[in-house]
Coordinates of C-alpha atoms in Angstrom, one line a residue:
X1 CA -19.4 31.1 0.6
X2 CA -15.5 30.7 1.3
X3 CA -13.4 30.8 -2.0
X4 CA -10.4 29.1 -3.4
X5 CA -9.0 27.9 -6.5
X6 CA -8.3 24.5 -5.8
X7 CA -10.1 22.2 -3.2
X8 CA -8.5 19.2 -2.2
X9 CA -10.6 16.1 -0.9
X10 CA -8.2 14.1 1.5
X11 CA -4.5 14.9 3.6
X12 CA -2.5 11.9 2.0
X13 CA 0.4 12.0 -0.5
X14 CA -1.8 12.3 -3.5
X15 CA -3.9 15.1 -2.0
X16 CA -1.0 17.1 -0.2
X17 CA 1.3 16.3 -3.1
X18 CA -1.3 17.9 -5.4
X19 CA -2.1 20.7 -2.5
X20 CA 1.2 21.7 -2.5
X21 CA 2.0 21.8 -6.4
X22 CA -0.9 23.8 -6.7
X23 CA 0.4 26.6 -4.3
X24 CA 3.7 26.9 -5.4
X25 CA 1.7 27.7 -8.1
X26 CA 0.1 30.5 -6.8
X27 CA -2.8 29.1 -6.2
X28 CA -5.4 29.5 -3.1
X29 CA -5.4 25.9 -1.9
X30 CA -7.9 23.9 1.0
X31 CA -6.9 20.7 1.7
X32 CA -10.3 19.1 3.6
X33 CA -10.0 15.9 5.9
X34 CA -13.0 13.8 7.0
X35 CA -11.3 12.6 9.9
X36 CA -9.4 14.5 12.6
X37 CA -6.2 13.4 11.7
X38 CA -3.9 14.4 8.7
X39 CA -1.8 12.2 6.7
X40 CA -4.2 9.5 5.7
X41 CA -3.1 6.1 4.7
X42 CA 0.3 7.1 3.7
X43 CA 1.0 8.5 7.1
X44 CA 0.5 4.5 8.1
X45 CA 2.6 3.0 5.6
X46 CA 6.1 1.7 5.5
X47 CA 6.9 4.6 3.1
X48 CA 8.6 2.7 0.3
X49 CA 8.2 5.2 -2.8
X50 CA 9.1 4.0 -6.6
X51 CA 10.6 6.6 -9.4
X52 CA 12.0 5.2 -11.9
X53 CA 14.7 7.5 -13.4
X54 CA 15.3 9.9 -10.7
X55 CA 17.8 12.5 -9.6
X56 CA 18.5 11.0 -6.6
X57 CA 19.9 7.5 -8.5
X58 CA 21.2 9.6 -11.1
X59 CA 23.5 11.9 -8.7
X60 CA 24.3 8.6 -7.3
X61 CA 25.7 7.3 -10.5
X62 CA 22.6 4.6 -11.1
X63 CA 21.6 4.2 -14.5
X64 CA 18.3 4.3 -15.7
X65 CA 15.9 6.0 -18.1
X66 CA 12.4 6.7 -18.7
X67 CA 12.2 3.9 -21.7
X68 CA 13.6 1.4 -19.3
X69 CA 10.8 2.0 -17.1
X70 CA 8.1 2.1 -19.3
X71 CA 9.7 -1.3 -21.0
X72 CA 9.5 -3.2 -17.2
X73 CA 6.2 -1.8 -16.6
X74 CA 4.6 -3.3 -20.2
X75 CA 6.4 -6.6 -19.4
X76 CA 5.7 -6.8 -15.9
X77 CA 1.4 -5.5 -15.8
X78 CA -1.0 -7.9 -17.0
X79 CA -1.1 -8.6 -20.6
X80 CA -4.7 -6.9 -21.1
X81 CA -3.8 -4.0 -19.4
X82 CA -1.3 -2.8 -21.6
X83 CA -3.7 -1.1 -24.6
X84 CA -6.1 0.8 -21.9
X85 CA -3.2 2.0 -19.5
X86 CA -0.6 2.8 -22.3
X87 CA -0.9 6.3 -22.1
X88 CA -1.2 6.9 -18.0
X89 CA 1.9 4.8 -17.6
X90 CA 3.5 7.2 -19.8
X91 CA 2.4 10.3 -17.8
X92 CA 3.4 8.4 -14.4
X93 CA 7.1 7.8 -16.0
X94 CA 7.5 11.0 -17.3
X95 CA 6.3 13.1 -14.4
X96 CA 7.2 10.8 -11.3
X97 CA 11.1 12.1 -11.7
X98 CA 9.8 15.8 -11.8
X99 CA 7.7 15.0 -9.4
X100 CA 10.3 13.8 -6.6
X101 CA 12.5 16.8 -7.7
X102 CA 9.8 19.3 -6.7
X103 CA 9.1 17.5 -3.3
X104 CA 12.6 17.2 -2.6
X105 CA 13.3 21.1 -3.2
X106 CA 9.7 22.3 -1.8
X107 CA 9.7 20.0 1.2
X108 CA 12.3 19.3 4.2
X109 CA 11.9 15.1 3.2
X110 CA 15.4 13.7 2.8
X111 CA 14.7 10.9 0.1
X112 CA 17.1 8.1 0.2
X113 CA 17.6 5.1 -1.9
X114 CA 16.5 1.8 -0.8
X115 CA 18.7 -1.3 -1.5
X116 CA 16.0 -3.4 -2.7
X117 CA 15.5 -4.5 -6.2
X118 CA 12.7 -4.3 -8.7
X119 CA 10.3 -7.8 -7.8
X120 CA 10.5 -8.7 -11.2
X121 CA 14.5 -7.5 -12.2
X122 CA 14.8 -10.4 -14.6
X123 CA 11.9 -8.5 -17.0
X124 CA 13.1 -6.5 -19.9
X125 CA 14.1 -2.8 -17.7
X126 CA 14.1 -4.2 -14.3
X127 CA 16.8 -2.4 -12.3
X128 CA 18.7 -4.4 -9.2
X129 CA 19.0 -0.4 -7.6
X130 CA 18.1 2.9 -7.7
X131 CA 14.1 2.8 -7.9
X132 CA 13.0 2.6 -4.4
X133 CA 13.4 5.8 -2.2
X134 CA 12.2 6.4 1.2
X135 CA 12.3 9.0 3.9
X136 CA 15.0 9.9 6.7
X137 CA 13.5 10.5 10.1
X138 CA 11.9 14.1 10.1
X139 CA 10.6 16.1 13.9
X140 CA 7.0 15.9 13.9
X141 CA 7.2 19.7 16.0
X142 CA 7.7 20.8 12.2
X143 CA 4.0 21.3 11.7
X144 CA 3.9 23.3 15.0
X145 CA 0.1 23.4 15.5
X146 CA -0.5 20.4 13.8
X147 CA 1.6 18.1 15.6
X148 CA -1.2 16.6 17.8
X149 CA -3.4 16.3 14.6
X150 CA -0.8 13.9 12.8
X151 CA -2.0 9.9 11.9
X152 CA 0.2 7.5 13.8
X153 CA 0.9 4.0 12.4
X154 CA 0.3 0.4 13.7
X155 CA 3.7 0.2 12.4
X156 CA 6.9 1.4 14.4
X157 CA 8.0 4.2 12.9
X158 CA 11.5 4.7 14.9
X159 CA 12.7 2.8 12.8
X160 CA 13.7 3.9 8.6
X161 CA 12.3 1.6 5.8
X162 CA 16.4 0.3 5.6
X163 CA 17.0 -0.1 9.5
X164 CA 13.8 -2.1 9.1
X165 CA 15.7 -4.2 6.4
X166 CA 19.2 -4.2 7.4
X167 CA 18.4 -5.3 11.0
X168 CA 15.4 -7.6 10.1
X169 CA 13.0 -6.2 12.6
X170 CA 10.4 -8.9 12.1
X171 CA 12.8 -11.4 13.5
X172 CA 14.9 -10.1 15.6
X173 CA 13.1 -6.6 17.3
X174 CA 14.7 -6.9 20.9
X175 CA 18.4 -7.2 19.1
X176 CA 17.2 -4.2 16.8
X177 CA 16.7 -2.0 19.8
X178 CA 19.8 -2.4 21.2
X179 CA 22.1 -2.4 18.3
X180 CA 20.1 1.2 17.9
X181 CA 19.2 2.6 20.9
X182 CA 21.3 5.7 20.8
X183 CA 19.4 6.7 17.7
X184 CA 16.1 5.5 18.7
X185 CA 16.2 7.8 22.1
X186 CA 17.5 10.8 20.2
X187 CA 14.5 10.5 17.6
X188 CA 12.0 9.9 20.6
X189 CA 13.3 12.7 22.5
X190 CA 12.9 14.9 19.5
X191 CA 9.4 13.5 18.4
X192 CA 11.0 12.3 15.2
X193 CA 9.4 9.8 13.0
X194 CA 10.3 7.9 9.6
X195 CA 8.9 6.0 7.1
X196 CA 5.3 7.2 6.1
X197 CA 5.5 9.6 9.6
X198 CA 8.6 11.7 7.7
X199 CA 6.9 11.6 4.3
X200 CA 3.3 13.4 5.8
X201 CA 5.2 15.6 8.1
X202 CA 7.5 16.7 5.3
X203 CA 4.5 17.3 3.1
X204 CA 2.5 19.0 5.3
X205 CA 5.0 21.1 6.2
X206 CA 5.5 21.7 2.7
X207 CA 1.9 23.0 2.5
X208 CA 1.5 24.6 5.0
X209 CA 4.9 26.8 4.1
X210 CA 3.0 27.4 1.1
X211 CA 0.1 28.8 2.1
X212 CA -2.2 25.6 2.0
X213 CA -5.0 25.8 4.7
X214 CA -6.1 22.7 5.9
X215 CA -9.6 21.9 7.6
X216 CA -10.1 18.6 9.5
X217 CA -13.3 16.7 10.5
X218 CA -14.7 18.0 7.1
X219 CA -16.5 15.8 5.1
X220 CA -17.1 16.2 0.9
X221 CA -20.6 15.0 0.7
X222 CA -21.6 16.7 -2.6
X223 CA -19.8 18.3 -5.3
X224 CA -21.6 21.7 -7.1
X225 CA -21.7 22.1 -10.9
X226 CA -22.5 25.3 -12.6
X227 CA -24.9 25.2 -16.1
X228 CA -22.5 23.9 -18.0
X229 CA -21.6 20.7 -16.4
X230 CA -18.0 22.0 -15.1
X231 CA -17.6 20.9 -11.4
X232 CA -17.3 24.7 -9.3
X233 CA -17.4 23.5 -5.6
X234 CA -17.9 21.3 -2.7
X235 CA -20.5 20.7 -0.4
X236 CA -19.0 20.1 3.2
X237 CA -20.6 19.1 6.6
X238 CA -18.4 19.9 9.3
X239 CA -19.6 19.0 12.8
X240 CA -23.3 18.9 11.7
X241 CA -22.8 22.1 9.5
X242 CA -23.2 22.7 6.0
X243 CA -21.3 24.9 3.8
X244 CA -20.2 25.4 0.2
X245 CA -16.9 26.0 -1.0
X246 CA -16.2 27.6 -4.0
X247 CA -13.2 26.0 -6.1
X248 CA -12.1 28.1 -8.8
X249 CA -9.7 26.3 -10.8
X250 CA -10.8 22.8 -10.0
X251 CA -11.4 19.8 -6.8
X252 CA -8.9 17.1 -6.8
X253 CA -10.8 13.8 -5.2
X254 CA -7.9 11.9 -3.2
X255 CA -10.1 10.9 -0.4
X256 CA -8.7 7.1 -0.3
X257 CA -9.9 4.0 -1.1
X258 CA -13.2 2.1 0.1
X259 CA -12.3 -0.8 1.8
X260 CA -13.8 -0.1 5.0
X261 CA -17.4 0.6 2.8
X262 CA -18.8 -3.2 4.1
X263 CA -21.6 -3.0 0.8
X264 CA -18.8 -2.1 -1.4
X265 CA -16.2 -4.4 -0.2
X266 CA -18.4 -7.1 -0.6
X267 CA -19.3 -5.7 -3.9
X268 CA -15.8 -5.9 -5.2
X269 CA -14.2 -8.3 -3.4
X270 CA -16.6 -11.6 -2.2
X271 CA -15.7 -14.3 -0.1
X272 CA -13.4 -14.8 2.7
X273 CA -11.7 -11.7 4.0
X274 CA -9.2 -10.8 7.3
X275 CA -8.1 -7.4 8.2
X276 CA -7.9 -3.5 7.0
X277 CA -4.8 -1.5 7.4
X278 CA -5.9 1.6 6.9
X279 CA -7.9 4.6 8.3
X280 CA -11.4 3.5 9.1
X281 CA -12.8 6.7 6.9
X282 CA -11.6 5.1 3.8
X283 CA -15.2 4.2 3.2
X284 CA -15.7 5.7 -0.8
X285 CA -16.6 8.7 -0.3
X286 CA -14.3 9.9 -3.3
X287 CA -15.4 6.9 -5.4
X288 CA -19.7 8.6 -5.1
X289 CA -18.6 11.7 -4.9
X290 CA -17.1 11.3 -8.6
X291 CA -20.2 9.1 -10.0
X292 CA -22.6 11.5 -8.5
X293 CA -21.7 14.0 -11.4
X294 CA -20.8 11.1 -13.9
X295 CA -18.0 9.9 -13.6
X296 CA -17.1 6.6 -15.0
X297 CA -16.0 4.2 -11.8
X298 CA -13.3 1.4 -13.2
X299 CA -10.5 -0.5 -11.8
X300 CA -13.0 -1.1 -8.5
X301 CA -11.9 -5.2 -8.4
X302 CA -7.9 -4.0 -7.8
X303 CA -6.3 -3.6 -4.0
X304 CA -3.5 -3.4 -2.4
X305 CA -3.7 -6.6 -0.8
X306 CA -1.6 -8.0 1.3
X307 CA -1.1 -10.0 4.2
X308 CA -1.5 -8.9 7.7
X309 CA -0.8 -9.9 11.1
X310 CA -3.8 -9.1 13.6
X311 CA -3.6 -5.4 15.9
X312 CA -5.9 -2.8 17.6
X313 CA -5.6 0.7 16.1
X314 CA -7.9 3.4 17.7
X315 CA -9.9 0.7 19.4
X316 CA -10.9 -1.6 15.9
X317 CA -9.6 -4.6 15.4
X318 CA -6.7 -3.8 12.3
X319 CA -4.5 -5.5 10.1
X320 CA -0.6 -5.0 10.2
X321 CA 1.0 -5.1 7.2
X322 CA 3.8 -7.5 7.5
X323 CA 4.7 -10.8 4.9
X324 CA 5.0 -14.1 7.3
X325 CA 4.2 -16.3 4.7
X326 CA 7.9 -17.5 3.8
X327 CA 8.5 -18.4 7.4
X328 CA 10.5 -22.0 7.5
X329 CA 8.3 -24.9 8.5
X330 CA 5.6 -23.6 6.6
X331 CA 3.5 -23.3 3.3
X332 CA 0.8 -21.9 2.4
X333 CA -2.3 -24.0 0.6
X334 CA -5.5 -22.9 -1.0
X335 CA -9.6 -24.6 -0.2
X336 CA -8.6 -27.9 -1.7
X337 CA -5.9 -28.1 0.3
X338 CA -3.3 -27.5 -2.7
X339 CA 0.1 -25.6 -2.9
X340 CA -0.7 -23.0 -5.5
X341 CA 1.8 -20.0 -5.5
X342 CA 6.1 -19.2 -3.9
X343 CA 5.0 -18.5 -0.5
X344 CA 7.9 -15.9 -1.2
X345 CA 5.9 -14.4 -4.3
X346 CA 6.2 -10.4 -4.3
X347 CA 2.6 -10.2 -5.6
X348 CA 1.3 -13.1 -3.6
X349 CA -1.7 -10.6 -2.5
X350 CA -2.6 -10.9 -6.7
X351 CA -2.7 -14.8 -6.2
X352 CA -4.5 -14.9 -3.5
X353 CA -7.5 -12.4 -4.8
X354 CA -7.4 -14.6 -7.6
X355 CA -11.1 -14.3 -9.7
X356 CA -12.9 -16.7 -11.3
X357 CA -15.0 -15.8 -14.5
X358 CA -18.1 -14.8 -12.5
X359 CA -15.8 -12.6 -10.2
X360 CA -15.5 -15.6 -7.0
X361 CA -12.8 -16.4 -6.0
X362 CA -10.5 -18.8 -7.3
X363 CA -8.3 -20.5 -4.0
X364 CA -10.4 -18.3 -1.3
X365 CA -10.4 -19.6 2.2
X366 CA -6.6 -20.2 1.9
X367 CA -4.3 -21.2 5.4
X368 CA -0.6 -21.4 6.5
X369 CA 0.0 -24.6 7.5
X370 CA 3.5 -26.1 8.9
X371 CA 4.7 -27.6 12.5
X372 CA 5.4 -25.9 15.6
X373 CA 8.4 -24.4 14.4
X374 CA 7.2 -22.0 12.3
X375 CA 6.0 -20.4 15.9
X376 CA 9.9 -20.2 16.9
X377 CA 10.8 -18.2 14.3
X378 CA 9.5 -15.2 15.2
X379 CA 8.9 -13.3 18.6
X380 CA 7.0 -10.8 16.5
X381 CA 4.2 -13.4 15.1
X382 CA 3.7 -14.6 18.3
X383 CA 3.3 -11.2 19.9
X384 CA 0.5 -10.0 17.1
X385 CA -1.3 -13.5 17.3
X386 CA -2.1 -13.1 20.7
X387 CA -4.8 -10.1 19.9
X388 CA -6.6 -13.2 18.1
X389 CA -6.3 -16.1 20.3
X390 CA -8.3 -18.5 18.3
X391 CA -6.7 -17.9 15.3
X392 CA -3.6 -20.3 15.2
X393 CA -5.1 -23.9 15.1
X394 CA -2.8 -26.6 16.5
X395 CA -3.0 -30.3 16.2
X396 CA -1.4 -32.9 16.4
X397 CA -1.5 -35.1 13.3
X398 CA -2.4 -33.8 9.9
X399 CA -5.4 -35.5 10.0
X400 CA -6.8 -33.2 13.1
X401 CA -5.4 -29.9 11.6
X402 CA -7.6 -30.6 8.1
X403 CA -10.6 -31.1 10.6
X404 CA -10.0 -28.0 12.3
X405 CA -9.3 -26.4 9.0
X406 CA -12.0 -27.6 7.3
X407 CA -9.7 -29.2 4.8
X408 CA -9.8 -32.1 2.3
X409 CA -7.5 -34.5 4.7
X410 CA -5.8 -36.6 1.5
X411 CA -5.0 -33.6 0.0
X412 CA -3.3 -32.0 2.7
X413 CA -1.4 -34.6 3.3
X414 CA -0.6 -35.1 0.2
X415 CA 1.0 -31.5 -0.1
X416 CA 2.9 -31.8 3.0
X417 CA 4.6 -34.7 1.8
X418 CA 5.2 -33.5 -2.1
X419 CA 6.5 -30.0 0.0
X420 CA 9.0 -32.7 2.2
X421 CA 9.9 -33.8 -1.1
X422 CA 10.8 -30.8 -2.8
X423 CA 13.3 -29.9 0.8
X424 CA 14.6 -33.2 0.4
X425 CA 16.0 -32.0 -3.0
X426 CA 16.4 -28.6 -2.1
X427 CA 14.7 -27.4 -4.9
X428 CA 10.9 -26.1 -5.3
X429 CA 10.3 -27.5 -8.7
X430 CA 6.4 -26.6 -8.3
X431 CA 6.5 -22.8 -7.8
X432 CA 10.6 -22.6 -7.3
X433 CA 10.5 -20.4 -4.1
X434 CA 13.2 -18.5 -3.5
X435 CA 15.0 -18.6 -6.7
X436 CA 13.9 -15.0 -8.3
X437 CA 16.3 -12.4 -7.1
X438 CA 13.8 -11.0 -5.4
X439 CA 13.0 -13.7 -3.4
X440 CA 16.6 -14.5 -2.7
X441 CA 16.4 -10.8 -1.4
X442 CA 14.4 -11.5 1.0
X443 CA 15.4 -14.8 2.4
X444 CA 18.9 -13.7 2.9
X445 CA 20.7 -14.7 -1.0
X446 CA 19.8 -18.7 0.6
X447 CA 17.3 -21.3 -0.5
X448 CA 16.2 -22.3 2.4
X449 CA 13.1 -24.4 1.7
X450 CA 12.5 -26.5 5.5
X451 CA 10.6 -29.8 6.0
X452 CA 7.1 -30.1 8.2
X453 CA 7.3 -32.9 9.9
X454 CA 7.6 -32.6 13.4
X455 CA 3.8 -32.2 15.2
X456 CA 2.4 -30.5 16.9
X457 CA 1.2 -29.0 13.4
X458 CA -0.1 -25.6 13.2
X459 CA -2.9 -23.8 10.9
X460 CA -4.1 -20.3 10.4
X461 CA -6.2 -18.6 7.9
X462 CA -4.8 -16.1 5.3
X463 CA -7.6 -14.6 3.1
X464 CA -7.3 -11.1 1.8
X465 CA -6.6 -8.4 3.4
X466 CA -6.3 -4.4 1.7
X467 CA -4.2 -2.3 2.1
X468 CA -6.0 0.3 0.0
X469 CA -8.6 -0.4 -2.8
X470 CA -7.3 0.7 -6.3
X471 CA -10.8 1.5 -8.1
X472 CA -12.4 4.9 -8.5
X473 CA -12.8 7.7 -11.1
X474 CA -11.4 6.6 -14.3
X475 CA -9.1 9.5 -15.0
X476 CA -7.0 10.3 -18.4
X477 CA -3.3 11.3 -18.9
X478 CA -3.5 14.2 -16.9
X479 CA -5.5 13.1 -13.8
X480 CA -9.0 15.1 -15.7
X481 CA -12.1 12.7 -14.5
X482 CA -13.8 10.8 -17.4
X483 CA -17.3 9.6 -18.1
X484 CA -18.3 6.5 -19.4
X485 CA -18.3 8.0 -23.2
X486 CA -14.4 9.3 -22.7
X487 CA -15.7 13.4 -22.4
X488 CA -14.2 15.0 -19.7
X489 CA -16.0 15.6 -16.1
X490 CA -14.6 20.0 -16.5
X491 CA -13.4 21.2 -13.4
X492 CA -13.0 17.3 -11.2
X493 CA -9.7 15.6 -10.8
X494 CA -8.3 12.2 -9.2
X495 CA -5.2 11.1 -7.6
X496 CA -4.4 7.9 -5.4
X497 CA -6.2 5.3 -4.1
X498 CA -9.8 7.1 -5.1
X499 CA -8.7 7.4 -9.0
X500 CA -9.1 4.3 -11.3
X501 CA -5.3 3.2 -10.7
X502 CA -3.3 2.2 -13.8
X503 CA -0.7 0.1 -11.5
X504 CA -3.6 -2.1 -9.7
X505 CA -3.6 -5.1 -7.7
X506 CA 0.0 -6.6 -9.5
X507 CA 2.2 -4.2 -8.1
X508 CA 6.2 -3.6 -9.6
X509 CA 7.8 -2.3 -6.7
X510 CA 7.3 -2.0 -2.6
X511 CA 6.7 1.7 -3.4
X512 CA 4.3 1.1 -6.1
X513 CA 1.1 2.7 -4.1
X514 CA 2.9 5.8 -2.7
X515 CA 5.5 6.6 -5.8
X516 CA 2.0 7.0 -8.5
X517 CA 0.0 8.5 -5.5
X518 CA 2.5 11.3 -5.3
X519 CA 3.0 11.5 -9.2
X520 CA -0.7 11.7 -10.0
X521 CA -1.4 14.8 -7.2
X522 CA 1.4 16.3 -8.9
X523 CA -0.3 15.9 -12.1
X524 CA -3.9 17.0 -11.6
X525 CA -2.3 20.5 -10.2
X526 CA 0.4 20.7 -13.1
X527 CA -2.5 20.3 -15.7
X528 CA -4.9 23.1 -13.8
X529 CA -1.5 25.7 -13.6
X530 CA -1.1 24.9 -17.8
X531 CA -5.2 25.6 -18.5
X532 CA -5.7 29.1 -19.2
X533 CA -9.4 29.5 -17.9

């Protein structure tokens, strides 16, 4: 039986951040993959990361404070939330700063600050700078054998999560690529990636510089308890074999969420659904692992949900995480055929997963509909829609589209012409899109709110699609798994998208997934190097 102290379930930012905390420690680390790739969701994403209160706004002159952060995340969470997530919002903001320090100094990652605001930066501690951080391009050749072995992205990670920004890539990708082609040939003849690419390759590097040994096409399928409860290994099948590895200290479960588990996505999440962004092994493993010894499973309604354009990845159909929604010419209405959120909304993923009491949901199937203009605004829309060819419906009165739609026709209409109304003034008195600063962010510092009423008109369906479930192992303070009755699961950790998540479906920043992702890894290993045992 191969021996460690810690045993880490998952290659993401939670599970390397914790693996690599843990061996600066001095700790004998494994870091165990399912799939035969490393980097996990994270090495997908866009790579946004928020810390409130860091050193990198600090050197910078930003000012901002722990207090501030925990005031913006009580205003900004939902109201019942604040009483049962009090005191893991305080861990996050206090350790979240430390944490980025220690990645920064035990990694080659070159954080940078982001110039976006806080979504909601009217709410008491909202900050207009300083909070979002992402990654400069980094050489994938810096994990040397495990350079073939690296996730790649359905998104295009030449580019930096401020290129992306600055140059509007959604829009206008050709112009992007020439404005920066000098930079985009050196980084593709140096095999250099950013956004989540540069955060995975930094942190593997990170661990494997440490000493971390990583083992890939490993699967957790059981974890070992000694007589007294306290969790003392895990039970791996690679390729057909099985093994058990002793973990000394403790195993951290940050194995991802479940959203690619059909019975448990179904579970959690009924009615209408599009795509998945992420790895196909997300599929709970984490999530039974922890209940088979106890653990209390909480939080398994909240997601990262988004909206996303249609792709192949690996030869699935996939989801691309992009925002089209607040695309001129365009709104987007609910199953009755009603306007019901800013199409520009930051958290419109929250109002579209919207429950009812019994857990169904509330506006589910929902549809973009606007006029054939909406399909000139974007090369990139147009490009992705084409790997679902019957999924933009086009017609040419309104009556037709809420036929093909399966829409309530008077309705429709009747939200059209209240939405021409609203242009008319230039004001969205309704849900007053693009008037938070956010919003006006986004859309350029304009209100630009633009009429439909030129046909052909065009439909298309935007249910729920995840990102990354939020719902696991209800954890405490320091990342230690709970059961049901509050007692401590001894010896089993959680971090990420398999932990209960105390920032769930309502996010407060782009980089609220990755910034507590990295904070709680951090965490579970800082509380094993502080037990004496």
């Amino acid at each position: 039986m191969d021996t460690f102290d810690v045993v880490v379930i998952g290659t993401g930012s939670a599970a390397c951040s914790a693996a690599l905390r843990a061996a600066k420690g001095g700790f004998k680390v494994l870091a165990i993959e399912k799939s035969d790739r490393l980097g996990g969701t994270s090495a997908m994403s866009g790579s946004g990361v928020w810390i409130p209160a860091n050193h990198i706004a600090a050197a910078a002159g930003v000012a901002d404070s722990k207090q501030d952060a925990l005031d913006y995340l009580r205003a900004v969470q939902p109201t019942d939330w604040a009483e049962t997530e009090g005191a893991r919002h305080r861990a996050f903001v206090e350790n979240a700063p430390a944490m980025l320090k220690f990645v920064s100094d035990n990694t080659p990652i070159d954080f940078r600050l982001i110039d976006e605001p806080d979504p909601y930066v009217e709410a008491p501690g909202g900050k207009k700078y300083g909070r979002m951080l992402s990654p400069m391009p980094l050489r994938r050749n810096l994990v040397e054998k495990q350079v073939g072995r690296m996730r790649r992205s359905t998104l295009p990670h030449v580019f930096t999560y401020q290129e992306n920004v600055n140059l509007d890539l959604y829009h206008h990708p050709i112009r992007a690529g020439f404005k920066m082609w000098p930079k985009l040939l050196w980084r593709w003849l140096t095999n250099s990636g950013a956004q989540g690419t540069a955060l995975m390759t930094g942190l593997i590097k990170g661990c494997l510089d440490a000493g971390v040994t990583f083992r890939l096409s490993t699967r957790a399928v059981g974890l070992v308890q000694d007589n007294t409860g306290r969790v003392i290994g895990v039970e791996i099948d690679s390729k057909g074999r099985r093994e058990t590895i002793s973990a000394r200290r403790g195993v951290v479960v940050a194995s991802g969420g479940f959203e690619w588990n059909k019975e448990m996505r179904e579970k959690h999440f009924p009615g209408p659904f599009d795509r998945i962004g992420t790895p196909s092994t997300n599929e709970g493993d984490g999530q039974k692992l922890a209940a088979s010894v106890g653990a209390h499973l909480d939080r398994m309604d909240q997601a990262n949900v988004y909206v996303c354009l249609p792709t192949r990845y690996e030869g699935k159909r996939y989801g691309l995480p992009i925002n089209f929604l607040y695309e001129p010419h365009s709104i987007v209405v609910n199953r009755f055929g009603k306007r019901f959120v800013s199409e520009a909304h930051f958290n419109i993923g929250e109002a579209l997963d919207a429950r009812n009491p019994d857990g169904s949901p509330v506006h589910l199937p929902c549809y973009l509909v606007g006029d054939h203009r909406f399909l000139q605004s974007a090369i990139t829309f147009r490009w992705y829609a084409s790997y679902e060819r019957d999924w933009v419906k086009k017609a040419d009165t309104i009556e037709g589209l809420a036929a093909k739609l399966g829409l309530p026709v008077k309705e429709l209409k009747e939200s059209i012409e209240r939405w021409n109304a609203l242009c008319a003034k230039g004001r969205d008195e309704d849900f007053h899109r693009g008037e938070p600063a956010w919003e006006r962010k986004k859309d350029g510092g304009q209100v630009r709110l633009t009429p439909i009423d030129k046909p052909p008109y065009i439909g298309l369906s935007v249910n729920r699609s995840i990102i990354g479930t939020k719902g696991g192992a209800r954890t405490n303070e320091f990342a230690q798994v709970l059961r049901e009755d509050g007692s401590i699961v001894s010896g089993l950790y959680a971090a990420g998208l398999a932990m209960a998540n105390p920032i769930g479906t309502r996010a407060v920043g782009a980089g609220t997934t990755l910034g507590p992702n990295l904070t709680w890894g951090y965490i579970s290993a800082e509380t094993m190097l502080k037990q004496n045992q």
